[in-house]
Amino acid sequence: MTPRRAGEAGFTLLELMISLGLFALIAVAGLALVDSVIGVDGRTEARLDRVADLQRAMVVISSDLDQIAPGPMGGDAAGVRFRRSAPGLGGPAIGVGYRIAGGQLLRVVDGRAQLVLDRVTAARWRYFDGGWLDNWPPAPDRSLDWPRAVVVELQVGGPGGGNLRRIVTLPIPARTT
């Protein structure tokens, strides 16, 4: 056996245990950070999906109103109905309407309901004709007239929800004399 020289002493068991404990704390903190980042990523993705749904709904509504076709238009604060140009080239105009049922904004096309947006807690439609009206037409003899603009106000729940408002100006209808 060789005698131990000064300065060659190793770690004691206590020092080794303390260093392992510190390493374990650093590892746990790192894992907690990774878990937090993954959680934030999941919540952000859910919000972005919801925002995409909201934008898609507003585009569908705007597109339908931009394609309004000659014919009667009617509505109240709860929904609207009108005729729009057929998709594609030519073809007869189709009936379109919007309403809320069971927390969903539905688009009704020729009697068939299509889901536009879910988790809708309230909706209000208004019609501009020199002032904002809750019902259209304002008089029975104006059933073929259109308002100058339509506004939809949606109150939506879920991530990325809140209050949405879209104003769509309508074209001036052609008058037949």
PDB file of C-alpha atoms in Angstrom:
ATOM      1  CA  MET A   1       0.000   0.000   0.000  1.00  0.00           C
ATOM      2  CA  THR A   2       1.205   3.372  -0.871  1.00  0.00           C
ATOM      3  CA  PRO A   3       0.706   6.188   1.531  1.00  0.00           C
ATOM      4  CA  ARG A   4      -1.734   8.910   0.536  1.00  0.00           C
ATOM      5  CA  ARG A   5      -0.207  12.189  -0.507  1.00  0.00           C
ATOM      6  CA  ALA A   6      -1.540  15.567   0.555  1.00  0.00           C
ATOM      7  CA  GLY A   7      -3.859  17.190  -2.060  1.00  0.00           C
ATOM      8  CA  GLU A   8      -5.063  13.871  -3.528  1.00  0.00           C
ATOM      9  CA  ALA A   9      -8.013  13.464  -1.249  1.00  0.00           C
ATOM     10  CA  GLY A  10     -11.331  12.502  -2.989  1.00  0.00           C
ATOM     11  CA  PHE A  11     -14.917  13.597  -2.366  1.00  0.00           C
ATOM     12  CA  THR A  12     -16.603  12.533   0.795  1.00  0.00           C
ATOM     13  CA  LEU A  13     -19.927  10.739   0.677  1.00  0.00           C
ATOM     14  CA  LEU A  14     -21.662  13.861   1.998  1.00  0.00           C
ATOM     15  CA  GLU A  15     -20.231  16.047  -0.775  1.00  0.00           C
ATOM     16  CA  LEU A  16     -21.284  13.490  -3.372  1.00  0.00           C
ATOM     17  CA  MET A  17     -24.851  13.360  -1.993  1.00  0.00           C
ATOM     18  CA  ILE A  18     -25.137  17.171  -1.985  1.00  0.00           C
ATOM     19  CA  SER A  19     -23.938  17.422  -5.603  1.00  0.00           C
ATOM     20  CA  LEU A  20     -26.408  14.710  -6.703  1.00  0.00           C
ATOM     21  CA  GLY A  21     -29.214  16.531  -4.881  1.00  0.00           C
ATOM     22  CA  LEU A  22     -28.372  19.819  -6.623  1.00  0.00           C
ATOM     23  CA  PHE A  23     -28.255  18.071  -9.995  1.00  0.00           C
ATOM     24  CA  ALA A  24     -31.673  16.517  -9.301  1.00  0.00           C
ATOM     25  CA  LEU A  25     -33.139  19.948  -8.437  1.00  0.00           C
ATOM     26  CA  ILE A  26     -31.767  21.421 -11.659  1.00  0.00           C
ATOM     27  CA  ALA A  27     -33.209  18.497 -13.655  1.00  0.00           C
ATOM     28  CA  VAL A  28     -36.654  18.890 -12.037  1.00  0.00           C
ATOM     29  CA  ALA A  29     -36.619  22.649 -12.767  1.00  0.00           C
ATOM     30  CA  GLY A  30     -35.722  21.922 -16.398  1.00  0.00           C
ATOM     31  CA  LEU A  31     -38.533  19.399 -16.765  1.00  0.00           C
ATOM     32  CA  ALA A  32     -41.008  21.851 -15.202  1.00  0.00           C
ATOM     33  CA  LEU A  33     -39.906  24.489 -17.702  1.00  0.00           C
ATOM     34  CA  VAL A  34     -40.380  22.095 -20.635  1.00  0.00           C
ATOM     35  CA  ASP A  35     -43.835  21.103 -19.326  1.00  0.00           C
ATOM     36  CA  SER A  36     -44.800  24.772 -19.002  1.00  0.00           C
ATOM     37  CA  VAL A  37     -43.683  25.524 -22.564  1.00  0.00           C
ATOM     38  CA  ILE A  38     -45.656  22.547 -23.901  1.00  0.00           C
ATOM     39  CA  GLY A  39     -48.762  23.713 -21.991  1.00  0.00           C
ATOM     40  CA  VAL A  40     -48.472  27.249 -23.364  1.00  0.00           C
ATOM     41  CA  ASP A  41     -48.025  25.845 -26.867  1.00  0.00           C
ATOM     42  CA  GLY A  42     -51.212  23.784 -26.539  1.00  0.00           C
ATOM     43  CA  ARG A  43     -53.248  26.733 -25.272  1.00  0.00           C
ATOM     44  CA  THR A  44     -51.860  28.993 -27.991  1.00  0.00           C
ATOM     45  CA  GLU A  45     -52.737  26.443 -30.659  1.00  0.00           C
ATOM     46  CA  ALA A  46     -56.315  26.185 -29.334  1.00  0.00           C
ATOM     47  CA  ARG A  47     -56.686  29.973 -29.409  1.00  0.00           C
ATOM     48  CA  LEU A  48     -55.269  30.220 -32.918  1.00  0.00           C
ATOM     49  CA  ASP A  49     -57.675  27.517 -34.114  1.00  0.00           C
ATOM     50  CA  ARG A  50     -60.573  29.450 -32.579  1.00  0.00           C
ATOM     51  CA  VAL A  51     -59.443  32.718 -34.159  1.00  0.00           C
ATOM     52  CA  ALA A  52     -59.254  30.939 -37.538  1.00  0.00           C
ATOM     53  CA  ASP A  53     -62.834  29.674 -37.013  1.00  0.00           C
ATOM     54  CA  LEU A  54     -63.999  33.216 -36.189  1.00  0.00           C
ATOM     55  CA  GLN A  55     -62.291  34.675 -39.248  1.00  0.00           C
ATOM     56  CA  ARG A  56     -63.726  31.952 -41.480  1.00  0.00           C
ATOM     57  CA  ALA A  57     -67.254  32.667 -40.176  1.00  0.00           C
ATOM     58  CA  MET A  58     -66.909  36.394 -40.862  1.00  0.00           C
ATOM     59  CA  VAL A  59     -65.614  35.704 -44.384  1.00  0.00           C
ATOM     60  CA  VAL A  60     -68.573  33.407 -45.137  1.00  0.00           C
ATOM     61  CA  ILE A  61     -71.091  36.002 -43.900  1.00  0.00           C
ATOM     62  CA  SER A  62     -69.394  38.833 -45.803  1.00  0.00           C
ATOM     63  CA  SER A  63     -69.129  36.756 -48.967  1.00  0.00           C
ATOM     64  CA  ASP A  64     -72.814  35.850 -48.889  1.00  0.00           C
ATOM     65  CA  LEU A  65     -73.882  39.456 -48.358  1.00  0.00           C
ATOM     66  CA  ASP A  66     -71.466  40.678 -51.044  1.00  0.00           C
ATOM     67  CA  GLN A  67     -73.166  38.276 -53.494  1.00  0.00           C
ATOM     68  CA  ILE A  68     -76.725  39.388 -52.673  1.00  0.00           C
ATOM     69  CA  ALA A  69     -79.049  38.907 -55.635  1.00  0.00           C
ATOM     70  CA  PRO A  70     -82.297  40.634 -56.590  1.00  0.00           C
ATOM     71  CA  GLY A  71     -85.189  39.388 -54.530  1.00  0.00           C
ATOM     72  CA  PRO A  72     -86.765  39.851 -51.154  1.00  0.00           C
ATOM     73  CA  MET A  73     -84.608  40.344 -48.091  1.00  0.00           C
ATOM     74  CA  GLY A  74     -85.888  40.033 -44.565  1.00  0.00           C
ATOM     75  CA  GLY A  75     -84.586  39.814 -41.095  1.00  0.00           C
ATOM     76  CA  ASP A  76     -84.837  40.756 -37.499  1.00  0.00           C
ATOM     77  CA  ALA A  77     -82.383  40.990 -34.626  1.00  0.00           C
ATOM     78  CA  ALA A  78     -82.156  37.172 -34.447  1.00  0.00           C
ATOM     79  CA  GLY A  79     -81.374  36.393 -38.090  1.00  0.00           C
ATOM     80  CA  VAL A  80     -81.437  37.373 -41.727  1.00  0.00           C
ATOM     81  CA  ARG A  81     -82.540  35.791 -45.015  1.00  0.00           C
ATOM     82  CA  PHE A  82     -81.948  36.843 -48.610  1.00  0.00           C
ATOM     83  CA  ARG A  83     -81.059  35.522 -52.050  1.00  0.00           C
ATOM     84  CA  ARG A  84     -77.499  35.380 -53.279  1.00  0.00           C
ATOM     85  CA  SER A  85     -75.948  34.707 -56.657  1.00  0.00           C
ATOM     86  CA  ALA A  86     -75.285  31.044 -57.275  1.00  0.00           C
ATOM     87  CA  PRO A  87     -71.710  29.943 -56.700  1.00  0.00           C
ATOM     88  CA  GLY A  88     -69.746  29.508 -59.898  1.00  0.00           C
ATOM     89  CA  LEU A  89     -70.835  30.814 -63.254  1.00  0.00           C
ATOM     90  CA  GLY A  90     -74.506  31.399 -63.880  1.00  0.00           C
ATOM     91  CA  GLY A  91     -77.295  29.437 -62.327  1.00  0.00           C
ATOM     92  CA  PRO A  92     -80.293  30.639 -60.379  1.00  0.00           C
ATOM     93  CA  ALA A  93     -79.926  32.600 -57.156  1.00  0.00           C
ATOM     94  CA  ILE A  94     -80.109  30.564 -53.964  1.00  0.00           C
ATOM     95  CA  GLY A  95     -81.833  31.356 -50.696  1.00  0.00           C
ATOM     96  CA  VAL A  96     -79.481  31.980 -47.769  1.00  0.00           C
ATOM     97  CA  GLY A  97     -80.243  32.717 -44.146  1.00  0.00           C
ATOM     98  CA  TYR A  98     -78.440  32.909 -40.828  1.00  0.00           C
ATOM     99  CA  ARG A  99     -79.761  32.101 -37.374  1.00  0.00           C
ATOM    100  CA  ILE A 100     -78.647  30.900 -33.946  1.00  0.00           C
ATOM    101  CA  ALA A 101     -79.754  27.500 -32.645  1.00  0.00           C
ATOM    102  CA  GLY A 102     -78.322  25.642 -29.669  1.00  0.00           C
ATOM    103  CA  GLY A 103     -75.283  27.893 -29.320  1.00  0.00           C
ATOM    104  CA  GLN A 104     -74.395  27.539 -32.999  1.00  0.00           C
ATOM    105  CA  LEU A 105     -74.478  30.046 -35.836  1.00  0.00           C
ATOM    106  CA  LEU A 106     -76.169  28.245 -38.710  1.00  0.00           C
ATOM    107  CA  ARG A 107     -76.193  29.141 -42.388  1.00  0.00           C
ATOM    108  CA  VAL A 108     -79.359  27.866 -44.027  1.00  0.00           C
ATOM    109  CA  VAL A 109     -78.997  27.341 -47.784  1.00  0.00           C
ATOM    110  CA  ASP A 110     -82.205  26.382 -49.592  1.00  0.00           C
ATOM    111  CA  GLY A 111     -83.537  24.799 -46.400  1.00  0.00           C
ATOM    112  CA  ARG A 112     -80.372  22.896 -45.391  1.00  0.00           C
ATOM    113  CA  ALA A 113     -78.569  24.079 -42.250  1.00  0.00           C
ATOM    114  CA  GLN A 114     -74.774  24.290 -42.222  1.00  0.00           C
ATOM    115  CA  LEU A 115     -72.699  24.964 -39.117  1.00  0.00           C
ATOM    116  CA  VAL A 116     -70.749  28.202 -39.476  1.00  0.00           C
ATOM    117  CA  LEU A 117     -69.547  28.728 -35.900  1.00  0.00           C
ATOM    118  CA  ASP A 118     -70.050  26.980 -32.583  1.00  0.00           C
ATOM    119  CA  ARG A 119     -70.054  28.357 -29.020  1.00  0.00           C
ATOM    120  CA  VAL A 120     -72.038  31.440 -30.014  1.00  0.00           C
ATOM    121  CA  THR A 121     -73.799  32.799 -26.949  1.00  0.00           C
ATOM    122  CA  ALA A 122     -75.650  35.663 -28.646  1.00  0.00           C
ATOM    123  CA  ALA A 123     -76.111  37.244 -32.060  1.00  0.00           C
ATOM    124  CA  ARG A 124     -77.731  40.457 -33.198  1.00  0.00           C
ATOM    125  CA  TRP A 125     -78.392  41.579 -36.757  1.00  0.00           C
ATOM    126  CA  ARG A 126     -79.171  45.191 -37.623  1.00  0.00           C
ATOM    127  CA  TYR A 127     -79.926  46.970 -40.862  1.00  0.00           C
ATOM    128  CA  PHE A 128     -78.843  50.469 -41.915  1.00  0.00           C
ATOM    129  CA  ASP A 129     -81.216  52.675 -43.874  1.00  0.00           C
ATOM    130  CA  GLY A 130     -80.365  56.193 -42.751  1.00  0.00           C
ATOM    131  CA  GLY A 131     -80.313  54.804 -39.192  1.00  0.00           C
ATOM    132  CA  TRP A 132     -79.886  51.389 -37.612  1.00  0.00           C
ATOM    133  CA  LEU A 133     -83.025  49.217 -37.571  1.00  0.00           C
ATOM    134  CA  ASP A 134     -83.671  45.897 -35.807  1.00  0.00           C
ATOM    135  CA  ASN A 135     -86.067  44.638 -38.514  1.00  0.00           C
ATOM    136  CA  TRP A 136     -85.995  44.594 -42.301  1.00  0.00           C
ATOM    137  CA  PRO A 137     -87.950  45.588 -44.288  1.00  0.00           C
ATOM    138  CA  PRO A 138     -89.162  48.579 -42.304  1.00  0.00           C
ATOM    139  CA  ALA A 139     -92.456  48.564 -44.239  1.00  0.00           C
ATOM    140  CA  PRO A 140     -94.261  45.833 -46.241  1.00  0.00           C
ATOM    141  CA  ASP A 141     -94.063  47.837 -49.474  1.00  0.00           C
ATOM    142  CA  ARG A 142     -90.244  47.767 -49.274  1.00  0.00           C
ATOM    143  CA  SER A 143     -89.838  43.969 -49.310  1.00  0.00           C
ATOM    144  CA  LEU A 144     -87.705  44.090 -52.467  1.00  0.00           C
ATOM    145  CA  ASP A 145     -85.491  46.923 -51.200  1.00  0.00           C
ATOM    146  CA  TRP A 146     -82.217  46.276 -49.439  1.00  0.00           C
ATOM    147  CA  PRO A 147     -80.724  48.174 -46.560  1.00  0.00           C
ATOM    148  CA  ARG A 148     -77.544  50.095 -47.287  1.00  0.00           C
ATOM    149  CA  ALA A 149     -75.584  47.947 -44.831  1.00  0.00           C
ATOM    150  CA  VAL A 150     -76.006  44.961 -42.520  1.00  0.00           C
ATOM    151  CA  VAL A 151     -74.171  44.524 -39.237  1.00  0.00           C
ATOM    152  CA  VAL A 152     -73.804  41.262 -37.342  1.00  0.00           C
ATOM    153  CA  GLU A 153     -72.669  41.315 -33.733  1.00  0.00           C
ATOM    154  CA  LEU A 154     -71.672  37.951 -32.286  1.00  0.00           C
ATOM    155  CA  GLN A 155     -70.847  37.111 -28.706  1.00  0.00           C
ATOM    156  CA  VAL A 156     -68.714  33.972 -28.710  1.00  0.00           C
ATOM    157  CA  GLY A 157     -67.300  31.791 -25.966  1.00  0.00           C
ATOM    158  CA  GLY A 158     -64.224  29.625 -25.725  1.00  0.00           C
ATOM    159  CA  PRO A 159     -60.581  30.512 -26.210  1.00  0.00           C
ATOM    160  CA  GLY A 160     -60.152  33.497 -28.470  1.00  0.00           C
ATOM    161  CA  GLY A 161     -63.796  34.421 -27.913  1.00  0.00           C
ATOM    162  CA  GLY A 162     -65.363  37.754 -27.078  1.00  0.00           C
ATOM    163  CA  ASN A 163     -67.495  40.162 -29.064  1.00  0.00           C
ATOM    164  CA  LEU A 164     -67.250  40.357 -32.849  1.00  0.00           C
ATOM    165  CA  ARG A 165     -68.820  42.921 -35.117  1.00  0.00           C
ATOM    166  CA  ARG A 166     -68.860  42.941 -38.910  1.00  0.00           C
ATOM    167  CA  ILE A 167     -70.482  45.621 -41.053  1.00  0.00           C
ATOM    168  CA  VAL A 168     -71.125  44.753 -44.689  1.00  0.00           C
ATOM    169  CA  THR A 169     -72.256  47.427 -47.121  1.00  0.00           C
ATOM    170  CA  LEU A 170     -74.655  46.165 -49.745  1.00  0.00           C
ATOM    171  CA  PRO A 171     -74.722  47.142 -53.401  1.00  0.00           C
ATOM    172  CA  ILE A 172     -77.482  49.398 -54.614  1.00  0.00           C
ATOM    173  CA  PRO A 173     -80.096  47.122 -56.200  1.00  0.00           C
ATOM    174  CA  ALA A 174     -80.894  47.620 -59.858  1.00  0.00           C
ATOM    175  CA  ARG A 175     -84.310  49.180 -60.335  1.00  0.00           C
ATOM    176  CA  THR A 176     -86.642  47.904 -63.001  1.00  0.00           C
ATOM    177  CA  THR A 177     -89.006  50.509 -64.377  1.00  0.00           C
TER     178      THR A 177
END
